Short mmCIF file of C-alpha atoms in Angstrom, two decimals:
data_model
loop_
_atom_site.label_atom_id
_atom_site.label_comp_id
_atom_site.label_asym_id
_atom_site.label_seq_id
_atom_site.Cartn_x
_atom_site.Cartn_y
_atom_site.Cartn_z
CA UNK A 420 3.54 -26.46 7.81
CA UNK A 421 5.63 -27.73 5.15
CA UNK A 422 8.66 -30.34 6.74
CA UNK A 423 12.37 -29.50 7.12
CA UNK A 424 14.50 -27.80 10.08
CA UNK A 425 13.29 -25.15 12.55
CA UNK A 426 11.07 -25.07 15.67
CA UNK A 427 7.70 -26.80 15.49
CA UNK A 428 4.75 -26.29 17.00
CA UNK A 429 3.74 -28.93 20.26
CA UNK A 430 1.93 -31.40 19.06
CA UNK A 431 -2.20 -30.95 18.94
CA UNK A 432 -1.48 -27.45 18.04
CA UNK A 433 -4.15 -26.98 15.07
CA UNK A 434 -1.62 -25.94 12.25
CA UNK A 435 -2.85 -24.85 8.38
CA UNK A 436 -0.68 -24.69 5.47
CA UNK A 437 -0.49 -20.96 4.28
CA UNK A 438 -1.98 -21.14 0.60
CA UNK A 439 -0.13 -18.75 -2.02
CA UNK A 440 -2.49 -15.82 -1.82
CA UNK A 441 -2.48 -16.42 2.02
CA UNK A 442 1.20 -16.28 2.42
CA UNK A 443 1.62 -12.96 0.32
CA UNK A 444 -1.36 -11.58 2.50
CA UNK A 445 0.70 -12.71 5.81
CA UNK A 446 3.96 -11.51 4.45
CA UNK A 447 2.09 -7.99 4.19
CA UNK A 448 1.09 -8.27 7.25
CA UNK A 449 4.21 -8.82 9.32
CA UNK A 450 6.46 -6.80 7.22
CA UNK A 451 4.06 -3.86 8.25
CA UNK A 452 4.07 -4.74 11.80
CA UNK A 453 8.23 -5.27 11.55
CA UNK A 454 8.26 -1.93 10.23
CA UNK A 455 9.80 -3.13 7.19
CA UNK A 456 9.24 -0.98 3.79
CA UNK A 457 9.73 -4.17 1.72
CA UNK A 458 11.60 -7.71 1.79
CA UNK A 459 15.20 -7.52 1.10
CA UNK A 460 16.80 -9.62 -1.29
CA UNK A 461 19.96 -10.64 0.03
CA UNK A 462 22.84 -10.74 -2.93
CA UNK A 463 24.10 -14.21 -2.89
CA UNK A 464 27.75 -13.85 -1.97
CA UNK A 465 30.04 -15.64 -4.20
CA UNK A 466 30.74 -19.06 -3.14
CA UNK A 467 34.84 -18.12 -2.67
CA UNK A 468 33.79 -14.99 -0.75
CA UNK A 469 31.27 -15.94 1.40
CA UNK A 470 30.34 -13.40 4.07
CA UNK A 471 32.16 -12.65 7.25
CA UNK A 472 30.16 -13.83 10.19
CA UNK A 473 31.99 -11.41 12.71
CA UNK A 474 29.37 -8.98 11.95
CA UNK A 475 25.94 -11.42 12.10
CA UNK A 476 27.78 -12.90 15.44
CA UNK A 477 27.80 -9.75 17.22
CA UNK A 478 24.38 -8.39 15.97
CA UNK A 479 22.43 -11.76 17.19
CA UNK A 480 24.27 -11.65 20.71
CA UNK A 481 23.24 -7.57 20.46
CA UNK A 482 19.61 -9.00 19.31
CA UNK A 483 19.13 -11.51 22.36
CA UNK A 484 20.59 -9.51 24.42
CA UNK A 485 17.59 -6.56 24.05
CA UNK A 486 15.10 -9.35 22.96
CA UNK A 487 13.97 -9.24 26.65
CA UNK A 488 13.15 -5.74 26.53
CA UNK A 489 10.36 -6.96 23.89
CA UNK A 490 7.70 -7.08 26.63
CA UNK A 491 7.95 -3.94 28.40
CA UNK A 492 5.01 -1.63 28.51
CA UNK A 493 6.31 1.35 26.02
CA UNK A 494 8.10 2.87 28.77
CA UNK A 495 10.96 4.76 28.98
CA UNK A 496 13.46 3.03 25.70
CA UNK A 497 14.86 0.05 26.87
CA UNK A 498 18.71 -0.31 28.31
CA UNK A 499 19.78 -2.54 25.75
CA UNK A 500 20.18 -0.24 23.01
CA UNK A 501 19.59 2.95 24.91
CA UNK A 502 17.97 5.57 22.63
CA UNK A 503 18.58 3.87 19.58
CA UNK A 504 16.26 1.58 17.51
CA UNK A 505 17.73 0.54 14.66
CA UNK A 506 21.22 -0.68 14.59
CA UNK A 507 23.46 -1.25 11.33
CA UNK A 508 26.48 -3.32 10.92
CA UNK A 509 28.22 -2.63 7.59
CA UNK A 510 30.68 -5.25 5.90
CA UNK A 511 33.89 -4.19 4.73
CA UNK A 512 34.04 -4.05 1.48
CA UNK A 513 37.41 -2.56 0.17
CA UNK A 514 40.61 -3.10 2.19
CA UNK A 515 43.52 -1.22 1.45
CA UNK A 516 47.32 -1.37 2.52
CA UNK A 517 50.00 1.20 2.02
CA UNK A 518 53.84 1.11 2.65
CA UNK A 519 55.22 3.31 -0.32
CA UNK A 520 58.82 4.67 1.26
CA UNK A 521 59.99 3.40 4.00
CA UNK A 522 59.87 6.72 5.71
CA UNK A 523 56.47 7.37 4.60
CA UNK A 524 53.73 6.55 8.12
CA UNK A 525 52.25 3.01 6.76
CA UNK A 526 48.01 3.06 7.15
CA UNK A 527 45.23 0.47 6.77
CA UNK A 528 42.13 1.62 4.99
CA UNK A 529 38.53 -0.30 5.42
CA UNK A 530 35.89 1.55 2.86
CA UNK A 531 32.27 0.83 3.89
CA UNK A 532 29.13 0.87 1.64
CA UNK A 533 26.32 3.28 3.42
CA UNK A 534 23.87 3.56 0.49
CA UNK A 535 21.36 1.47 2.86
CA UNK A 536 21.63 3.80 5.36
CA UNK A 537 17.52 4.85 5.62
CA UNK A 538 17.36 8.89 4.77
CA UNK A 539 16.42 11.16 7.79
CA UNK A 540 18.02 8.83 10.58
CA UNK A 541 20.43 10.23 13.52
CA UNK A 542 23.33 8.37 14.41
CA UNK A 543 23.41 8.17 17.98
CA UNK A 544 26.89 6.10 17.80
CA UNK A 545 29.18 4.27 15.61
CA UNK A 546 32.19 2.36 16.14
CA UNK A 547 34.48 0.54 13.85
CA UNK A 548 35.54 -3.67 15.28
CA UNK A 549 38.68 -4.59 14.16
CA UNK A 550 40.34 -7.73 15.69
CA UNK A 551 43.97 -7.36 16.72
CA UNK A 552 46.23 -10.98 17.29
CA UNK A 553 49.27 -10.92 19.77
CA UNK A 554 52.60 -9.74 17.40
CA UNK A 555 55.28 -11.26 18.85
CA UNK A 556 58.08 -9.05 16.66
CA UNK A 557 57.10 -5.93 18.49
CA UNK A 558 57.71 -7.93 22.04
CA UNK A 559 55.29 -6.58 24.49
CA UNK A 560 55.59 -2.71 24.00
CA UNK A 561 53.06 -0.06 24.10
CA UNK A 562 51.18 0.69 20.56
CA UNK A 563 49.09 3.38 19.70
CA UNK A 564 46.10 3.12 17.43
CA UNK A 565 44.87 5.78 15.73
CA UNK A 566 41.71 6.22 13.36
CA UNK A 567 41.34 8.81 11.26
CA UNK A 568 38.10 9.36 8.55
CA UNK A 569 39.40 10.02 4.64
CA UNK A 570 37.36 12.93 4.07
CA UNK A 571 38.99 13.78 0.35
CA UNK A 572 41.59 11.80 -1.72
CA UNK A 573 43.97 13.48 -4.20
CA UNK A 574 45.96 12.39 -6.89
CA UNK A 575 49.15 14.61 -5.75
CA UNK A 576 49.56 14.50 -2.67
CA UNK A 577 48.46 13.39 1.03
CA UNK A 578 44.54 12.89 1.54
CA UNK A 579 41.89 15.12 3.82
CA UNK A 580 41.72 13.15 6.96
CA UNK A 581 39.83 13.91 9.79
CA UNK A 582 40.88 12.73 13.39
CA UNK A 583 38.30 10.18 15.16
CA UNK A 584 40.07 7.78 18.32
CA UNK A 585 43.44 6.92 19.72
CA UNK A 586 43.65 3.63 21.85
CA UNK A 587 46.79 2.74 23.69
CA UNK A 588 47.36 -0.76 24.24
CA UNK A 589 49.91 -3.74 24.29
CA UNK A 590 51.54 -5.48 21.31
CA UNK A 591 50.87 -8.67 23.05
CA UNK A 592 47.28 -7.91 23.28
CA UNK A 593 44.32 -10.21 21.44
CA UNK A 594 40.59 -9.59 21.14
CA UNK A 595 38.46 -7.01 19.11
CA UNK A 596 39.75 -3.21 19.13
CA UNK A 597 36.22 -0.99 19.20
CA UNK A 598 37.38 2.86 17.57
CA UNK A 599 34.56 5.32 18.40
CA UNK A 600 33.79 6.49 15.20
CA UNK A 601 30.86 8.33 15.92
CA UNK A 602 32.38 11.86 14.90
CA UNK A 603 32.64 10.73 11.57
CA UNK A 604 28.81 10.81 11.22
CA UNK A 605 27.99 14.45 10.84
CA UNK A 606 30.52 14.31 7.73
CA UNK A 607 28.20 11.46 6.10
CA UNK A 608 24.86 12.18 7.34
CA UNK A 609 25.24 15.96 6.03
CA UNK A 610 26.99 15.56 2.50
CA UNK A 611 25.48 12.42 2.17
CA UNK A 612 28.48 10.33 1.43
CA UNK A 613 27.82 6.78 0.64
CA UNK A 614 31.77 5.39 0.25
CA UNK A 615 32.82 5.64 3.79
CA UNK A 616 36.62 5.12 4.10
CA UNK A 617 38.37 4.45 7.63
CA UNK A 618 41.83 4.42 7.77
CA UNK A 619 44.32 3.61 10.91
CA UNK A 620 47.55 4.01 11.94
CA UNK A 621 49.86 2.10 14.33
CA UNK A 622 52.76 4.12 16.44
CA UNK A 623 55.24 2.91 18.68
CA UNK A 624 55.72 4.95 22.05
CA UNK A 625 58.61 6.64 20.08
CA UNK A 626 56.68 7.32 17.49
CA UNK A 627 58.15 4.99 14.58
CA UNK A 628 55.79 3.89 12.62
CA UNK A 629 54.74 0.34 12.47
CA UNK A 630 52.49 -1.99 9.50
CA UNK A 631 49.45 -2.41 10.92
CA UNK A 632 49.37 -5.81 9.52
CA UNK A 633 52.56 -6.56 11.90
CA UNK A 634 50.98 -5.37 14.87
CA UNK A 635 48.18 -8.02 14.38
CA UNK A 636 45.28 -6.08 13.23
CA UNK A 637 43.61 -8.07 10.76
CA UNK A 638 41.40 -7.04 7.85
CA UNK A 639 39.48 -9.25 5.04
CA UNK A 640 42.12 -12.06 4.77
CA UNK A 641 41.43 -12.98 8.48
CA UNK A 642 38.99 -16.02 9.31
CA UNK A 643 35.47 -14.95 8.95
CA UNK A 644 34.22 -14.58 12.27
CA UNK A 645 37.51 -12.41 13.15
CA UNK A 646 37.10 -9.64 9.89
CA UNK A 647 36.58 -6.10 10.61
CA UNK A 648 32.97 -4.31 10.49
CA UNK A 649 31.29 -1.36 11.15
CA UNK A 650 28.00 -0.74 13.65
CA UNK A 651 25.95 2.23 13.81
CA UNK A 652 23.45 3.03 16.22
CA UNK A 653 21.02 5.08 15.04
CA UNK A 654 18.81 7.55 17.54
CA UNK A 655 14.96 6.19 18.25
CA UNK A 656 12.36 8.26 16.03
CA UNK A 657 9.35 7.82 16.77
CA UNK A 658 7.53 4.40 16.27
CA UNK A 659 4.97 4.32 13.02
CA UNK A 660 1.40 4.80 13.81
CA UNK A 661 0.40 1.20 13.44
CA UNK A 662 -2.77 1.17 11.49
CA UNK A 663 -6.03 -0.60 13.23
CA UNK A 664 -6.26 -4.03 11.93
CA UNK B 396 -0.02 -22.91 16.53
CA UNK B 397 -1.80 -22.43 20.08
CA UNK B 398 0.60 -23.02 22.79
CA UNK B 399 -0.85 -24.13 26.31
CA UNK B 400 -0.95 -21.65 28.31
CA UNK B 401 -0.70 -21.33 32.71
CA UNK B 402 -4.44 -21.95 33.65
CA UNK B 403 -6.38 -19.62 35.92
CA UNK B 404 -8.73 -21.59 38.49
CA UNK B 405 -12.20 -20.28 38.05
CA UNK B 406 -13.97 -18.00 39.67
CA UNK B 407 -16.49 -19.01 42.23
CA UNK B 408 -19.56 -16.82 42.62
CA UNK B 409 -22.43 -17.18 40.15
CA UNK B 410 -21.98 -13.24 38.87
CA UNK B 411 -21.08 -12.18 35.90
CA UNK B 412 -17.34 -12.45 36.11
CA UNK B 413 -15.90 -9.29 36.77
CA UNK B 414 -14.77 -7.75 33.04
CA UNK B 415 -11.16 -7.88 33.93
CA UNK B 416 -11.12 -11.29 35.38
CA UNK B 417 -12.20 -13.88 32.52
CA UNK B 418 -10.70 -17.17 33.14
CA UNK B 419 -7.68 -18.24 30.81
CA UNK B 420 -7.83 -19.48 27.07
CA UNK B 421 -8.86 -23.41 27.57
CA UNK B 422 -11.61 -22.59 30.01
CA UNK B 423 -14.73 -23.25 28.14
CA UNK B 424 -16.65 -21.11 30.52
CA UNK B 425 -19.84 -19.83 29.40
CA UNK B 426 -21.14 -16.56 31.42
CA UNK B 427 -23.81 -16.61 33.30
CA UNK B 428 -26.37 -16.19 30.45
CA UNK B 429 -25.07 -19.25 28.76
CA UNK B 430 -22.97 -17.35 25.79
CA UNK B 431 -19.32 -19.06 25.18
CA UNK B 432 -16.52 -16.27 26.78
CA UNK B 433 -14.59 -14.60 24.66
CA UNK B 434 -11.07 -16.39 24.33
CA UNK B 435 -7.20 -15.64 23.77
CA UNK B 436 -5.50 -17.29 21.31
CA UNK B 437 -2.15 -16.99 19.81
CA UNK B 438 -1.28 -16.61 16.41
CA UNK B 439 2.42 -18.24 14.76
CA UNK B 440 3.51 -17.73 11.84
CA UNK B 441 6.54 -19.40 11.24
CA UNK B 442 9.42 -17.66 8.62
CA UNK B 443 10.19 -20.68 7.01
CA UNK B 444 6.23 -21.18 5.96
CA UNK B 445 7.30 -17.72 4.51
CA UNK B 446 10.16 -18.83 2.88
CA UNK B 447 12.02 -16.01 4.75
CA UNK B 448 15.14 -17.96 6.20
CA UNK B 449 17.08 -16.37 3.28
CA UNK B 450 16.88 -12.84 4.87
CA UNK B 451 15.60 -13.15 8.14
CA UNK B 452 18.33 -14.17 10.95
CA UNK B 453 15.71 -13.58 13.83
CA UNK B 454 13.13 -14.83 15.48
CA UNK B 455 12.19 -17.77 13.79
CA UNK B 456 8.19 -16.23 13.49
CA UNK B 457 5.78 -13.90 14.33
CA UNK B 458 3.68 -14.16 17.54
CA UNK B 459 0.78 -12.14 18.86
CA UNK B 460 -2.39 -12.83 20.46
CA UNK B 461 -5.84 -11.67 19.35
CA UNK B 462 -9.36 -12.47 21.43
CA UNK B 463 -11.99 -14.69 19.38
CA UNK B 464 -15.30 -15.07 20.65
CA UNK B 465 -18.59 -12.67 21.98
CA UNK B 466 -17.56 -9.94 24.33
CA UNK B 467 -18.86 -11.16 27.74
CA UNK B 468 -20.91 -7.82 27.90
CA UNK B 469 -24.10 -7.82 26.59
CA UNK B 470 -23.95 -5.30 23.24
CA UNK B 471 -25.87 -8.38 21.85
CA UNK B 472 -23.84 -7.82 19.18
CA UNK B 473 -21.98 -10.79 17.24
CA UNK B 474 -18.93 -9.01 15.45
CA UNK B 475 -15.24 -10.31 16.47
CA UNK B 476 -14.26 -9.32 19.60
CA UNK B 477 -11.65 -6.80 18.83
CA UNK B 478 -14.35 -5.00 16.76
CA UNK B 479 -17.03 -5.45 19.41
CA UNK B 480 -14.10 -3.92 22.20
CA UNK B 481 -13.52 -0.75 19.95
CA UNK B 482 -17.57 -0.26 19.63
CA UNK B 483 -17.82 -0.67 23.40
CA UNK B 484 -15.11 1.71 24.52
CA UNK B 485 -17.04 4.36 22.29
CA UNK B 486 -20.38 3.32 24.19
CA UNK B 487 -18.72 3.38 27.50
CA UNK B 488 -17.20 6.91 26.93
CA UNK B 489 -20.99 8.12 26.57
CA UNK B 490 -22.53 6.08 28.92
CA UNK B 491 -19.80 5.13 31.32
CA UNK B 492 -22.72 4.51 34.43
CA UNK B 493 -24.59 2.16 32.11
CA UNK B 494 -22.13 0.51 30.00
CA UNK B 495 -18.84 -1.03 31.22
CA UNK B 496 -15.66 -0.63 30.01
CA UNK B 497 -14.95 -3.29 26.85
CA UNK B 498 -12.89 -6.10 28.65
CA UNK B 499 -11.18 -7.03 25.18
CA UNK B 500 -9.22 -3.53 24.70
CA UNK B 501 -5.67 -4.13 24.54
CA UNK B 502 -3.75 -3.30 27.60
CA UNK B 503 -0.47 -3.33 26.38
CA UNK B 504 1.63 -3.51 23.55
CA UNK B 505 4.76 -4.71 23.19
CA UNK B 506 7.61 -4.02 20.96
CA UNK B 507 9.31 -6.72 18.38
CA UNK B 508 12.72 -6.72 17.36
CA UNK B 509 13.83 -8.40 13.72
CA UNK B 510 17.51 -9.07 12.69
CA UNK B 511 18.26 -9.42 9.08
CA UNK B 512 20.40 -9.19 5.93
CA UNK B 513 19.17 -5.90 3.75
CA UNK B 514 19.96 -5.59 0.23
CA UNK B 515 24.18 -4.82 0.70
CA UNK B 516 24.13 -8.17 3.00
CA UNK B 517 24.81 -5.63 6.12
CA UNK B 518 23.02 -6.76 9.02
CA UNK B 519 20.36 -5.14 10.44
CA UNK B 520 18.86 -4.89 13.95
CA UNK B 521 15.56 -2.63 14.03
CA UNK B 522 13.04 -2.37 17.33
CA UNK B 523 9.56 -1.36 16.94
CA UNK B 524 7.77 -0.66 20.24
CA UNK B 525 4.49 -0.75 20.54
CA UNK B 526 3.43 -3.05 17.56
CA UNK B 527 2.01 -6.40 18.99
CA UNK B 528 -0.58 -7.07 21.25
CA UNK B 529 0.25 -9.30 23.94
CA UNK B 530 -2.33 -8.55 26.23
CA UNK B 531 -6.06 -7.35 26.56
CA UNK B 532 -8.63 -6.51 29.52
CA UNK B 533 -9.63 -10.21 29.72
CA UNK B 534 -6.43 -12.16 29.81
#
């Protein structure tokens, strides 16, 4: 094979460089078996916003983590990912604040792209991974998180929003937040939406409102591996017929 | 690439091996009529000889093993052995006193996991079970 990084073979393996026809023929071949439709093409992100690597970070540990199931004998699905066989992690795209009057509830919104979601799949579960920092203005009180989908926006007044999680936890607290956002689904799945927008809200015990911002959740501005994302776990259909070779 | 594989000792008695229990890949045992055993090998492809790396996060390639060589059972045919095991499992099923069972039928398959960037740069983690042959009736 040609030189450069990456595993190679022990030596006195025989080896063969893959001629042009040869390597489209092979490509084929274990796309098919990958159960791949085609080869994606990747956009390039722009060089000042390169992609967040929370989302690859968590999907390889979730990868190794079931890559041991690999060699059971299609038994029962594997623990791992439980019924589901394909599993999406979507990257934020769109990030919005808002803290109009000071009276008015202040709310982070993360919008998601699902146009690669693959028609006829069932979402088995989906959660939304936002990392919170310790906020040291709010001391060590109790906050409450809540999630909520934006089902409708208007131009007048407040927007449709439909109630997914609550978490309780400390202001002092650090590490990722998971919000089951499975519920959600149904809405997306049936009407097909493709501009998924998640928004959350932050609550003292008393039930002021607090910038979500201050109480250390962090959105696209954060370091890379530390920005919010999506994952969906879709239910197991039924594995292609693999055609005889 | 091959990769060396745990070796199986040999079997002792001068009978045809029984069809289940061929020796391993390197043996270059010949059966008792003199013809060269059918063999295991493993097949690599590696995703950087694909020019992949852009899209693919993992595995690095694509494994699976297929059998080369004559069937040990006498169809006195000379196809590949996959072939040869298909044609025998039909000849056992109508002869099943006279004919064995083909040794080089697949015994299990096994599933293979990819994780990659799609189109939107989301990443994507997607299972397919039983799509790679990692093991037949004579190894």
């Amino acid at each position: 094979g040609s030189g450069g990084a990456g595993p190679r073979p022990p030596p006195g393996c025989p080896q063969r460089r893959l001629g042009a026809r040869e390597r489209r023929e092979m490509q084929r071949e274990v796309l098919a078996v990958l159960g791949l439709p085609g080869r994606p093409r990747p956009r390039a992100p722009p060089a000042a916003a390169r992609l967040p690597a929370s989302a690859p970070l968590f999907m390889l540990d979730l990868y190794h983590a079931t890559a041991g199931d690999d060699d059971e004998d299609g038994g029962p699905p594997p623990r791992g990912l439980g019924r589901a066989d394909l599993v999406m992690s979507f990257v934020n795209v769109v990030e919005r604040d808002r803290a109009l009057a000071p009276q008015e509830p202040r709310w982070k919104e993360f919008r998601f792209d699902l146009t690669q979601i693959p028609a006829g799949e069932v979402v088995a579960a989906a959660e939304l991974r936002v990392y919170k920092l310790p906020s040291p203005r709010q001391g060590n009180r109790t906050l409450h998180v809540s999630t909520f989908a934006v089902f409708a926006q208007h131009a007048n007044r407040e927007s449709d929003l439909f109630f997914l999680d609550l978490q309780t936890l400390r202001a002092g607290d650090e590490g990722w937040l998971v919000m089951d956002v499975t519920a959600a689904s149904d809405r997306w799945l049936l009407d097909g939406t493709k501009d998924l927008g998640l928004r959350l809200y932050v609550e003292t015990e008393d039930g002021h409102s607090v910038d979500p911002g201050l109480a250390g959740l962090l959105g696209r501005r954060a370091p890379r591996s530390k920005q919010p994302f999506m994952v969906t776990f879709f239910r197991a259909s039924p594995s292609p017929v693999r055609a005889p070779r | 690439a091959v990769r060396p594989l745990k070796r199986r000792p040999p079997k002792k008695n001068n009978e045809l091996p029984h069809p289940n229990k061929l020796p391993g890949i390197f043996d270059d045992v010949h059966g008792s009529d003199g013809r060269r055993v059918c063999r295991r090998h493993e097949l690599y492809v590696s995703f950087q000889d694909l020019d992949w790396l852009d899209w693919v996060i993992a595995p690095q390639g694509y494994s699976a093993y297929y059998c080369e060589g004559e069937c040990s059972f006498p169809l006195d045919s000379c196809m590949n052995a996959t072939n040869h095991a298909i044609l025998q499992s039909l000849v056992h099923l109508m002869k099943p006193d006279t004919v064995p069972k083909a040794c080089c039928a697949p015994t299990k398959l096994s599933a293979t996991s990819v994780l990659y960037y799609d189109s939107s740069n989301n990443v994507i983690l997607r299972k397919h079970r039983n799509m790679v042959v990692k093991a037949c009736g004579c190894h």
